[in-house]
Short mmCIF file of C-alpha atoms in Angstrom, two decimals:
data_model
loop_
_atom_site.label_atom_id
_atom_site.label_comp_id
_atom_site.label_asym_id
_atom_site.label_seq_id
_atom_site.Cartn_x
_atom_site.Cartn_y
_atom_site.Cartn_z
CA VAL A 1 -10.04 9.21 24.89
CA LEU A 2 -10.27 6.37 22.43
CA GLU A 3 -9.15 8.50 19.60
CA PHE A 4 -6.09 9.59 21.62
CA LEU A 5 -5.11 6.05 22.65
CA ALA A 6 -5.69 4.67 19.03
CA THR A 7 -3.61 7.48 17.42
CA PHE A 8 -0.75 7.07 20.22
CA GLN A 9 -0.60 3.46 19.48
CA LEU A 10 -0.48 3.83 15.80
CA CYS A 11 2.19 6.50 15.87
CA CYS A 12 4.28 4.61 18.43
CA CYS A 13 4.04 1.33 16.29
CA THR A 14 4.90 3.24 13.13
CA HIS A 15 7.89 4.79 14.90
CA GLU A 16 9.22 1.59 15.71
CA LEU A 17 8.52 -0.01 12.29
CA GLN A 18 10.34 2.72 10.70
CA LEU A 19 13.26 2.04 12.81
CA LEU A 20 13.23 -1.74 12.13
CA SER A 21 12.83 -1.20 8.42
CA GLU A 22 16.13 0.96 8.31
CA GLN A 23 18.06 -2.05 9.86
CA HIS A 24 16.94 -4.33 7.15
CA PRO A 25 16.88 -2.15 3.84
CA ALA A 26 17.81 -5.12 1.84
CA HIS A 27 14.78 -7.29 2.85
CA PRO A 28 11.72 -5.27 1.98
CA THR A 29 9.43 -8.35 2.76
CA TRP A 30 10.36 -8.13 6.31
CA THR A 31 9.10 -4.61 6.31
CA LEU A 32 5.93 -5.33 4.53
CA THR A 33 5.23 -8.36 6.83
CA LEU A 34 5.67 -6.00 9.96
CA VAL A 35 3.16 -3.36 8.16
CA TYR A 36 0.66 -6.11 7.70
CA PHE A 37 1.12 -7.40 11.41
CA PHE A 38 0.83 -3.81 12.95
CA SER A 39 -2.25 -3.20 10.81
CA LEU A 40 -3.95 -6.22 12.11
CA VAL A 41 -2.99 -5.42 15.68
CA HIS A 42 -4.30 -1.87 15.33
CA GLY A 43 -7.56 -3.10 13.65
CA LEU A 44 -8.24 -5.56 16.37
CA THR A 45 -7.78 -3.00 19.22
CA LEU A 46 -9.74 0.13 19.90
CA VAL A 47 -12.42 -0.71 17.27
CA GLY A 48 -14.49 2.27 16.25
CA THR A 49 -11.70 4.81 16.05
CA SER A 50 -10.20 6.18 13.00
CA SER A 51 -6.67 7.49 14.21
CA ASN A 52 -6.79 9.64 11.09
CA PRO A 53 -8.07 13.12 10.66
CA CYS A 54 -9.09 12.23 7.08
CA GLY A 55 -11.48 9.49 8.49
CA VAL A 56 -13.18 12.16 10.73
CA MET A 57 -13.45 14.53 7.97
CA MET A 58 -15.18 11.71 5.72
CA GLN A 59 -17.68 11.13 8.60
CA MET A 60 -18.30 14.74 8.86
CA MET A 61 -18.94 15.21 5.11
CA LEU A 62 -21.20 12.20 4.97
CA GLY A 63 -23.33 13.54 7.98
CA GLY A 64 -22.12 10.67 10.25
CA MET A 65 -20.59 12.93 12.79
CA SER A 66 -21.39 16.52 14.23
CA PRO A 67 -18.76 19.27 13.71
CA GLU A 68 -18.50 19.52 17.43
CA THR A 69 -17.57 15.89 17.79
CA GLY A 70 -15.39 15.91 14.76
CA ALA A 71 -13.34 18.78 16.15
CA VAL A 72 -12.66 17.27 19.50
CA ARG A 73 -11.57 13.97 17.73
CA LEU A 74 -9.34 16.03 15.44
CA LEU A 75 -7.76 17.76 18.60
CA ALA A 76 -7.13 14.45 20.41
CA GLN A 77 -5.54 12.92 17.36
CA LEU A 78 -3.04 15.84 16.78
CA VAL A 79 -2.21 16.00 20.48
CA SER A 80 -1.82 12.40 20.63
CA ALA A 81 0.60 12.44 17.63
CA LEU A 82 2.81 14.85 19.16
CA CYS A 83 2.65 13.08 22.46
CA SER A 84 3.69 9.70 20.89
CA ARG A 85 6.68 11.42 19.38
CA TYR A 86 8.04 12.70 22.71
CA CYS A 87 7.10 9.31 24.53
CA THR A 88 8.95 7.41 21.75
CA SER A 89 11.89 9.65 22.24
CA ALA A 90 11.91 9.21 25.96
CA LEU A 91 11.66 5.43 25.61
CA TRP A 92 14.54 5.26 23.05
CA SER A 93 16.68 7.19 25.47
CA LEU A 94 16.66 4.38 27.82
CA GLY A 95 18.84 2.60 25.18
CA LEU A 96 17.06 -0.81 25.51
CA THR A 97 18.71 -1.79 22.13
CA GLN A 98 21.57 -0.43 20.07
CA TYR A 99 19.19 1.16 17.64
CA HIS A 100 17.32 3.01 20.23
CA VAL A 101 18.72 6.50 20.20
CA SER A 102 16.68 9.44 21.38
CA GLU A 103 18.41 11.97 18.88
CA ARG A 104 17.10 9.91 15.98
CA SER A 105 13.61 10.66 16.60
CA PHE A 106 14.18 14.44 16.32
CA ALA A 107 16.10 14.36 13.12
CA CYS A 108 14.32 15.28 9.81
CA LYS A 109 14.65 12.47 7.20
CA ASN A 110 12.91 13.66 4.17
CA PRO A 111 10.70 10.90 2.76
CA ILE A 112 9.72 12.57 -0.31
CA GLN A 113 11.69 11.12 -3.20
CA VAL A 114 9.75 12.57 -6.11
CA ASP A 115 8.68 16.03 -7.22
CA LEU A 116 5.77 17.91 -5.56
CA LEU A 117 3.13 17.01 -8.03
CA LYS A 118 3.83 13.22 -8.03
CA ALA A 119 4.20 13.36 -4.30
CA VAL A 120 0.77 14.96 -3.92
CA ILE A 121 -0.90 12.57 -6.45
CA THR A 122 0.56 9.56 -4.57
CA GLU A 123 -0.67 10.65 -1.12
CA ALA A 124 -4.16 11.64 -2.64
CA VAL A 125 -4.51 8.29 -4.40
CA CYS A 126 -3.52 6.28 -1.37
CA SER A 127 -6.13 8.12 0.64
CA PHE A 128 -8.69 7.70 -1.97
CA PHE A 129 -8.27 3.89 -2.06
CA PHE A 130 -8.01 3.33 1.49
CA HIS A 131 -11.12 5.38 2.63
CA SER A 132 -13.05 4.13 -0.23
CA ALA A 133 -12.31 0.55 1.08
CA LEU A 134 -12.93 1.75 4.71
CA LEU A 135 -16.33 3.17 3.73
CA HIS A 136 -17.61 0.18 1.54
CA PHE A 137 -16.31 -2.64 3.63
CA GLN A 138 -18.46 -1.80 6.68
CA GLU A 139 -20.85 -4.50 5.73
CA VAL A 140 -18.02 -7.26 5.77
CA ARG A 141 -17.71 -9.23 8.80
CA THR A 142 -15.25 -7.52 11.29
CA LYS A 143 -12.30 -10.10 11.21
CA LEU A 144 -12.53 -10.46 7.43
CA ARG A 145 -12.63 -6.68 7.24
CA ILE A 146 -9.56 -6.06 9.25
CA HIS A 147 -7.51 -8.63 7.17
CA LEU A 148 -8.76 -6.99 3.87
CA LEU A 149 -7.70 -3.25 5.16
CA ALA A 150 -4.53 -4.56 6.53
CA ALA A 151 -3.78 -6.17 3.19
CA LEU A 152 -4.76 -2.87 1.47
CA ILE A 153 -2.38 -0.90 3.65
CA THR A 154 0.29 -3.19 2.98
CA PHE A 155 0.00 -2.88 -0.83
CA LEU A 156 -0.25 0.80 -0.59
CA VAL A 157 2.91 1.07 1.45
CA TYR A 158 4.58 -1.28 -1.20
CA ALA A 159 3.35 0.87 -4.26
CA GLY A 160 4.00 4.36 -2.74
CA GLY A 161 6.43 3.74 0.05
CA SER A 162 9.43 4.53 -1.95
CA LEU A 163 7.98 7.75 -3.27
CA THR A 164 6.56 9.46 -0.22
CA GLY A 165 6.29 6.83 2.47
CA ALA A 166 2.58 6.32 1.66
CA VAL A 167 1.44 7.72 4.91
CA PHE A 168 -1.93 9.15 3.92
CA ASN A 169 -2.71 10.30 7.47
CA PRO A 170 -1.97 13.95 8.62
CA ALA A 171 -1.63 12.97 12.31
CA LEU A 172 0.80 10.30 11.62
CA ALA A 173 2.85 12.33 9.29
CA LEU A 174 3.09 15.06 11.89
CA SER A 175 4.43 12.52 14.48
CA LEU A 176 6.96 10.94 12.05
CA HIS A 177 8.02 14.03 10.35
CA PHE A 178 7.66 16.87 12.81
CA MET A 179 11.03 18.43 12.23
CA CYS A 180 10.52 18.24 8.55
CA PHE A 181 7.37 20.23 9.00
CA ASP A 182 9.44 22.83 10.91
CA GLU A 183 12.06 22.87 8.04
CA ALA A 184 9.92 22.81 5.08
CA PHE A 185 6.42 23.46 6.22
CA PRO A 186 4.90 24.39 2.79
CA GLN A 187 5.98 21.30 1.26
CA PHE A 188 4.97 18.93 3.92
CA PHE A 189 1.69 20.69 4.42
CA ILE A 190 0.75 20.12 0.84
CA VAL A 191 1.77 16.56 0.62
CA TYR A 192 0.86 15.19 3.88
CA TRP A 193 -2.13 17.38 4.91
CA LEU A 194 -3.78 18.75 1.85
CA ALA A 195 -3.18 15.61 -0.46
CA PRO A 196 -4.99 13.15 1.63
CA SER A 197 -7.88 15.58 2.32
CA LEU A 198 -7.99 16.04 -1.36
CA GLY A 199 -8.24 12.32 -1.88
CA ILE A 200 -11.10 12.18 0.53
CA LEU A 201 -12.90 15.04 -1.14
CA LEU A 202 -12.62 13.39 -4.56
CA MET A 203 -13.88 10.00 -3.17
CA ILE A 204 -16.98 11.64 -1.76
CA LEU A 205 -17.73 13.55 -4.93
CA MET A 206 -17.24 10.48 -7.06
CA PHE A 207 -19.60 8.22 -5.07
CA SER A 208 -22.00 10.98 -4.28
CA PHE A 209 -22.45 12.38 -7.80
CA PHE A 210 -20.60 10.02 -10.40
CA LEU A 211 -21.48 6.88 -9.00
CA PRO A 212 -24.55 7.65 -6.76
CA TRP A 213 -25.88 4.13 -7.38
CA LEU A 214 -23.00 2.66 -5.46
CA HIS A 215 -23.19 5.16 -2.56
CA ASN A 216 -26.87 4.62 -2.24
CA ASN A 217 -26.49 0.95 -2.14
CA HIS A 218 -24.00 1.20 0.60
CA THR A 219 -26.30 3.50 2.54
CA ILE A 220 -29.36 1.16 2.14
CA ASN A 221 -27.28 -1.94 3.30
CA LYS A 222 -25.90 -0.03 6.23
CA LYS A 223 -29.49 0.77 7.38
CA GLU A 224 -30.58 -2.70 6.99
#
């Protein structure tokens, strides 16, 4: 239930954020400020959830979650992503502002502005850095950790937003670009599902095999 609510909140906020950013394309600092704010709100509420299938995969690979629990959480995230899309459309159909138009949420606006290889690298690198920070910031005090992660998310969106949107979250990508998945499934599946998963795999391989001392220190500190 918590995963469902957290993913629902994340997707709805991002739909609204995407809408607001399109109204002020000449002022990217406004968009980045909103990214930081929404990241803080999401980090302060529903603590203990990942809202990201890649986060669940990371926990399962590291032995912190059973496959059964992981499967249930993944299902909750994907169902929530689709529900948020249709709930957002229903809310926008009320026409609360001039920008809220229900048809907009069902239109495919391809955010990929580079070739497939660069898009894969962008999403994989964003996923790698974000989940590396998520793993190694666990010993940091909660309030400080939330600000650090929000700042990192804002930086990643700034760096990769113009290339792929810097989503690095398969559930969020499904909610934002559902129609694009329907029209160009192979491309979007590779960029927004496989690439972030590849970033997770590379992160685990690097810290477990190439930098085991760092991973061991993290494990010891967590136990303490």
